[in-house]
Short mmCIF file of C-alpha atoms in Angstrom, two decimals:
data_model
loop_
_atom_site.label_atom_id
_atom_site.label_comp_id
_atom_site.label_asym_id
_atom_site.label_seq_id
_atom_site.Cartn_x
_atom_site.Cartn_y
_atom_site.Cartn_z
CA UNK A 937 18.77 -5.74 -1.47
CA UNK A 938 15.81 -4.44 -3.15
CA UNK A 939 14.19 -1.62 -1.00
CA UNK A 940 12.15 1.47 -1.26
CA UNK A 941 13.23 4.43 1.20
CA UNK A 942 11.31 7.89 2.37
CA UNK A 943 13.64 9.44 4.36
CA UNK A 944 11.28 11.49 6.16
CA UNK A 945 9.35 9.50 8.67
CA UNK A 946 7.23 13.10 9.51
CA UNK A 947 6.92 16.81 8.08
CA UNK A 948 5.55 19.69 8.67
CA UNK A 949 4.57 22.21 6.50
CA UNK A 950 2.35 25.55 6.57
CA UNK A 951 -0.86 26.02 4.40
CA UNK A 952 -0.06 27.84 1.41
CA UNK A 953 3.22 26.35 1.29
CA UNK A 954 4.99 24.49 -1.32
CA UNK A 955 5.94 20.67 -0.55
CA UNK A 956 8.21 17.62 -1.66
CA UNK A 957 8.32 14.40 -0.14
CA UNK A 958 10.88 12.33 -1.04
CA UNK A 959 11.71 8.60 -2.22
CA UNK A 960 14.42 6.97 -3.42
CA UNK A 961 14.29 3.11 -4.90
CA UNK A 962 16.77 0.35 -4.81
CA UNK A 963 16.56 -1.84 -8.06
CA UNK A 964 18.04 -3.29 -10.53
CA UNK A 965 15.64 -1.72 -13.52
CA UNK A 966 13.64 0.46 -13.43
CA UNK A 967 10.69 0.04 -11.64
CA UNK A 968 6.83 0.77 -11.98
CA UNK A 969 6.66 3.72 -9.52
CA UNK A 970 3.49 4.92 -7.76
CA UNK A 971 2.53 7.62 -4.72
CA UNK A 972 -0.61 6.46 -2.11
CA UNK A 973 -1.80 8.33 0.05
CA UNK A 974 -3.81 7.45 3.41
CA UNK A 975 -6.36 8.93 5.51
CA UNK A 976 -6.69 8.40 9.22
CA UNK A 977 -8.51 5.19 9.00
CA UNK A 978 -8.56 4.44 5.51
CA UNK A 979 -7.31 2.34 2.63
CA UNK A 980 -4.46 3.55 0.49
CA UNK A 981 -5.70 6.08 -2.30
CA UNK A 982 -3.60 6.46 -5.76
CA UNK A 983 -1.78 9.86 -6.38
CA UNK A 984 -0.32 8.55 -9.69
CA UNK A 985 2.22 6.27 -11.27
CA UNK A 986 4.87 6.20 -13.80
CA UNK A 987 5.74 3.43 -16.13
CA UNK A 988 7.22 5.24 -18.57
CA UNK A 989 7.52 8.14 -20.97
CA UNK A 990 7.54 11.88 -19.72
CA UNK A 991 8.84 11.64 -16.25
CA UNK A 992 7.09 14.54 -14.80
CA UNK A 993 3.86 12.76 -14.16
CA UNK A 994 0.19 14.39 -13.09
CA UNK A 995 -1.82 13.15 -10.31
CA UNK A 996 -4.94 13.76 -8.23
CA UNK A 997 -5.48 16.51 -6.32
CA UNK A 998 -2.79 19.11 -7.78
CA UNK A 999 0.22 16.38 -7.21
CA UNK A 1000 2.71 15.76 -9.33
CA UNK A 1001 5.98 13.57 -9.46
CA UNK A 1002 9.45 13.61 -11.18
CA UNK A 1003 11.18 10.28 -12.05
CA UNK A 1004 15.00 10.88 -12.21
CA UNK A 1005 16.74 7.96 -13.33
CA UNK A 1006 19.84 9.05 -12.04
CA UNK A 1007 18.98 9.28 -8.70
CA UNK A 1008 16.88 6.56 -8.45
CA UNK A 1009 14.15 9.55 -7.04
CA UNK A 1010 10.73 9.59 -7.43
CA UNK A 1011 9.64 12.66 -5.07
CA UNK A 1012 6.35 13.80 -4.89
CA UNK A 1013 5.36 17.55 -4.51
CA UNK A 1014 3.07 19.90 -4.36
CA UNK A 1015 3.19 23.94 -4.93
CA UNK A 1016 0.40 24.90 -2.88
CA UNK A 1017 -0.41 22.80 0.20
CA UNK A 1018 -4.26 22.53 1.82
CA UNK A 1019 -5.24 21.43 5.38
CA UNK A 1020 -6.91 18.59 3.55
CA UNK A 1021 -3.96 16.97 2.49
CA UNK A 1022 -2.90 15.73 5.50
CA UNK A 1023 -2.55 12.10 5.74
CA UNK A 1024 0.23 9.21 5.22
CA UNK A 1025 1.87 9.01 1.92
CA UNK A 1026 3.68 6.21 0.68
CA UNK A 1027 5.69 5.44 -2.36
CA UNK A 1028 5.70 1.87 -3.70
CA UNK A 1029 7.35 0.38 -7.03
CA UNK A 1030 6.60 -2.70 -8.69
CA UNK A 1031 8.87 -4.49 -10.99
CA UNK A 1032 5.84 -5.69 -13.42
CA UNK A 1033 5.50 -9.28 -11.74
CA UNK A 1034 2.62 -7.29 -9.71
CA UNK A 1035 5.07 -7.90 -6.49
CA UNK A 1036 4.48 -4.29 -5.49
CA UNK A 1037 6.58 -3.01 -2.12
CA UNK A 1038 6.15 0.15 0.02
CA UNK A 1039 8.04 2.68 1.79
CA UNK A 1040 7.75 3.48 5.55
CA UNK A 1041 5.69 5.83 4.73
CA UNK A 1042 5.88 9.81 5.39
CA UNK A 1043 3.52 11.94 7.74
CA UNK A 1044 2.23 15.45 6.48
CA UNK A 1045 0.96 17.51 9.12
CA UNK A 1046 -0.34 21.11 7.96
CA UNK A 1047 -0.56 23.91 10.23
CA UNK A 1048 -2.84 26.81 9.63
CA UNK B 271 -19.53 0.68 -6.79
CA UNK B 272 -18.40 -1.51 -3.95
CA UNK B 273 -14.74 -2.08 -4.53
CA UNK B 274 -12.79 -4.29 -2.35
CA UNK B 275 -14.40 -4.90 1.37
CA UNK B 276 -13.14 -6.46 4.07
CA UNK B 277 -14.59 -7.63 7.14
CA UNK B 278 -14.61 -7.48 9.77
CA UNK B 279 -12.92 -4.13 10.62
CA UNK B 280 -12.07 -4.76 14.33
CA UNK B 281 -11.08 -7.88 15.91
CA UNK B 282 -9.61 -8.61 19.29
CA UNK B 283 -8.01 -12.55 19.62
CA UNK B 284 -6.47 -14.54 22.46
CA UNK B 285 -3.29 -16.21 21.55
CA UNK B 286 -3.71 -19.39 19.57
CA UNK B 287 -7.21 -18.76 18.48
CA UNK B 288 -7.86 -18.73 14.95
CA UNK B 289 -9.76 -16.62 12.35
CA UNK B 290 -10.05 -15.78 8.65
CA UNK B 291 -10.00 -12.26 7.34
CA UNK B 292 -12.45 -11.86 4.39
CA UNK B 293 -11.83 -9.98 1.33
CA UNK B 294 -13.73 -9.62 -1.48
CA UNK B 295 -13.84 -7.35 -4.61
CA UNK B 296 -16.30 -6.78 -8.06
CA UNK B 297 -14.12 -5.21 -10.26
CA UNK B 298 -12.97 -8.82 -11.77
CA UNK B 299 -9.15 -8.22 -11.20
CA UNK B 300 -7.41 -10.84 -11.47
CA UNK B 301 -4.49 -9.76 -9.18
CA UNK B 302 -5.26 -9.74 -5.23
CA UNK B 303 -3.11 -9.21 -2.07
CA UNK B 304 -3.07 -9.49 1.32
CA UNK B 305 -0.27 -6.61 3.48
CA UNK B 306 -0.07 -5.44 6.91
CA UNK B 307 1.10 -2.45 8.49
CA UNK B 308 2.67 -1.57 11.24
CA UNK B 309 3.87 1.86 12.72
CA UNK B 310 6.96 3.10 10.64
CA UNK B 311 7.04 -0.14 8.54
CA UNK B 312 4.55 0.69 5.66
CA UNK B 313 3.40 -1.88 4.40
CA UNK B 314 4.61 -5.55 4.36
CA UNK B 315 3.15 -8.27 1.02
CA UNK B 316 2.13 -11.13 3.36
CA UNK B 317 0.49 -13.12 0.33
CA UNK B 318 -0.77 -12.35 -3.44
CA UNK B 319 -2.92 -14.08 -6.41
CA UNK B 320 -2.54 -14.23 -9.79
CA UNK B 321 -5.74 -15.63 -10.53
CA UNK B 322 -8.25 -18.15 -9.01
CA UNK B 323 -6.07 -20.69 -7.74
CA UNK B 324 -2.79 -19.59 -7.81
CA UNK B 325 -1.29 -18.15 -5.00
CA UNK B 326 2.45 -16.71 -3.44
CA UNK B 327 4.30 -15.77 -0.63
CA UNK B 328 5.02 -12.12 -0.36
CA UNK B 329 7.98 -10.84 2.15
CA UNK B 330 6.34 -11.90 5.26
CA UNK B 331 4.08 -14.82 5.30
CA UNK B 332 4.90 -17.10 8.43
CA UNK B 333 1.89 -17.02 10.58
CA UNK B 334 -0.59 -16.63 7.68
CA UNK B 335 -2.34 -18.91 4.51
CA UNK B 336 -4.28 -17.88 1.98
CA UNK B 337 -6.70 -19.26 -0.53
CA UNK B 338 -8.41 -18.01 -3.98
CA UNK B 339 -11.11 -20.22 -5.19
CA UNK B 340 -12.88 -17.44 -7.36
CA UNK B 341 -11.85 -14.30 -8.86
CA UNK B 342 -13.92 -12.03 -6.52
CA UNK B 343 -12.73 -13.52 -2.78
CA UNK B 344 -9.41 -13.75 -1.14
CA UNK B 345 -9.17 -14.79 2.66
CA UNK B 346 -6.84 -14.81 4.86
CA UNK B 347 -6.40 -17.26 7.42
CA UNK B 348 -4.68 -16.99 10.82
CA UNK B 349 -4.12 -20.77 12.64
CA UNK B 350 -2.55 -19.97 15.70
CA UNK B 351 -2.43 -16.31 16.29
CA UNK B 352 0.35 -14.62 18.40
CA UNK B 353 1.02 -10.99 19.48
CA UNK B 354 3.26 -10.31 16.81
CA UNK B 355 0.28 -10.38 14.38
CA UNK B 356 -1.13 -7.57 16.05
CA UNK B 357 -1.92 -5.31 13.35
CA UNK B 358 -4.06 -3.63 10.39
CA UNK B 359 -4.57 -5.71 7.75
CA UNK B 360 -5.67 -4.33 3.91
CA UNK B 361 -6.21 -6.33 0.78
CA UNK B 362 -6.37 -4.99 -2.38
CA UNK B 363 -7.15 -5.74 -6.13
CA UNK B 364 -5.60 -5.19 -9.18
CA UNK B 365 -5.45 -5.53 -13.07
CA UNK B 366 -2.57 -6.37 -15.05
CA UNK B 367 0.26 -3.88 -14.53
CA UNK B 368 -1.96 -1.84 -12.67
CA UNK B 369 -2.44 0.29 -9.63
CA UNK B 370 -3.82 -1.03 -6.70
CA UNK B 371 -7.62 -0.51 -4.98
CA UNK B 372 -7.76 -0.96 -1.11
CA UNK B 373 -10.12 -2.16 1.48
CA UNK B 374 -10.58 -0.13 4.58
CA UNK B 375 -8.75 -2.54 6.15
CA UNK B 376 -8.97 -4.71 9.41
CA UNK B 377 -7.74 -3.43 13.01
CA UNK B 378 -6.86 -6.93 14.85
CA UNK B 379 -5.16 -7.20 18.17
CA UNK B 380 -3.95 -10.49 19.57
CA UNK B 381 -3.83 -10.84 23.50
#
């Protein structure tokens, strides 16, 4: 069945500190792949997306992802983590027919 | 710029009352969608639109219909609501092939 999976349902990480979230797709081709994140009583936000090319891709707010085709992996990280970037983040793929499914979802907290 | 709203943002029901979620957005996209979430679920395609008069089940649309009479509004209607549709609803907008833009979403609670 087609599915997207984050592992990590919650993590913890220290200001300062480097992160990777992780997310791993289940599809036939490859998909459309995207990061959102979410703030406490908010709509979903766009990190960034791939759909193609270089598969280190740049996002907002110093984030960046790696596509590996090999593993299926699309894991977000950081190198430098700030108490603002706490929040939900999701990773979603679409397969082009603008059918676009989500992960669970991961929780960042950041301690000081 | 206004985005996509929704309204309201809270709503409590009693089981088997009815209501429509609005859900509009200016950016002229043709591509609209209606998900919930729930706790440790993400987020679940109830229905979507491909234009103004065209619309399709996502993964979980029992419970739920939908209309699209112009490119800027999307509602979503609830007939007979039930506890299991306790949840926050978000629509969002998109272009072709493109990322989606959220509302801030709708809190309902069915009791």
């Amino acid at each position: 069945a087609q599915s997207v999976t984050q592992p990590d349902i919650h993590i913890t990480v220290s200001e300062g500190a480097s992160l990777e979230l992780r997310c791993n797709y289940s599809y036939g081709a490859t998909p459309y792949l995207f990061w959102y994140v979410q703030s406490p009583g908010q709509g979903l936000q766009l990190l960034l997306k791939y759909f193609s090319g270089d598969t280190l891709v740049q996002g907002i707010k110093g984030f960046e992802a790696e596509f590996k085709r090999s593993q299926s992996s699309f894991n977000l990280r950081k190198p430098s983590v700030h108490w603002s970037d706490a929040a939900e983040y999701f990773c979603a793929v679409s397969l082009g027919n603008n059918d676009m499914r989500f992960g669970a979802g991961t929780r960042l907290t950041v301690k000081p | 710029n206004a985005g996509v709203t929704q309204t309201p943002k809270f709503r409590i029901l009693k089981i088997g009352q009815s209501m429509t979620l609005q859900c509009t957005q200016d950016m002229n996209h043709n591509y609209m969608y209606w998900y919930r979430q729930d706790p440790g679920m993400g987020l679940k395609l109830i229905y979507y639109s491909v234009g103004a008069g065209i619309t399709d089940k996502g993964e979980v649309p029992n419970g739920y219909n939908v209309s699209r009479s112009t490119t800027e509004d999307f509602p979503l209607r609830l007939e007979l609501a039930a506890p299991s549709q306790t949840s926050v609803y978000f629509c969002a907008s998109s272009g072709e092939l493109a990322p989606l833009h959220f509302g801030n979403g709708t809190r309902l609670t069915v009791t």
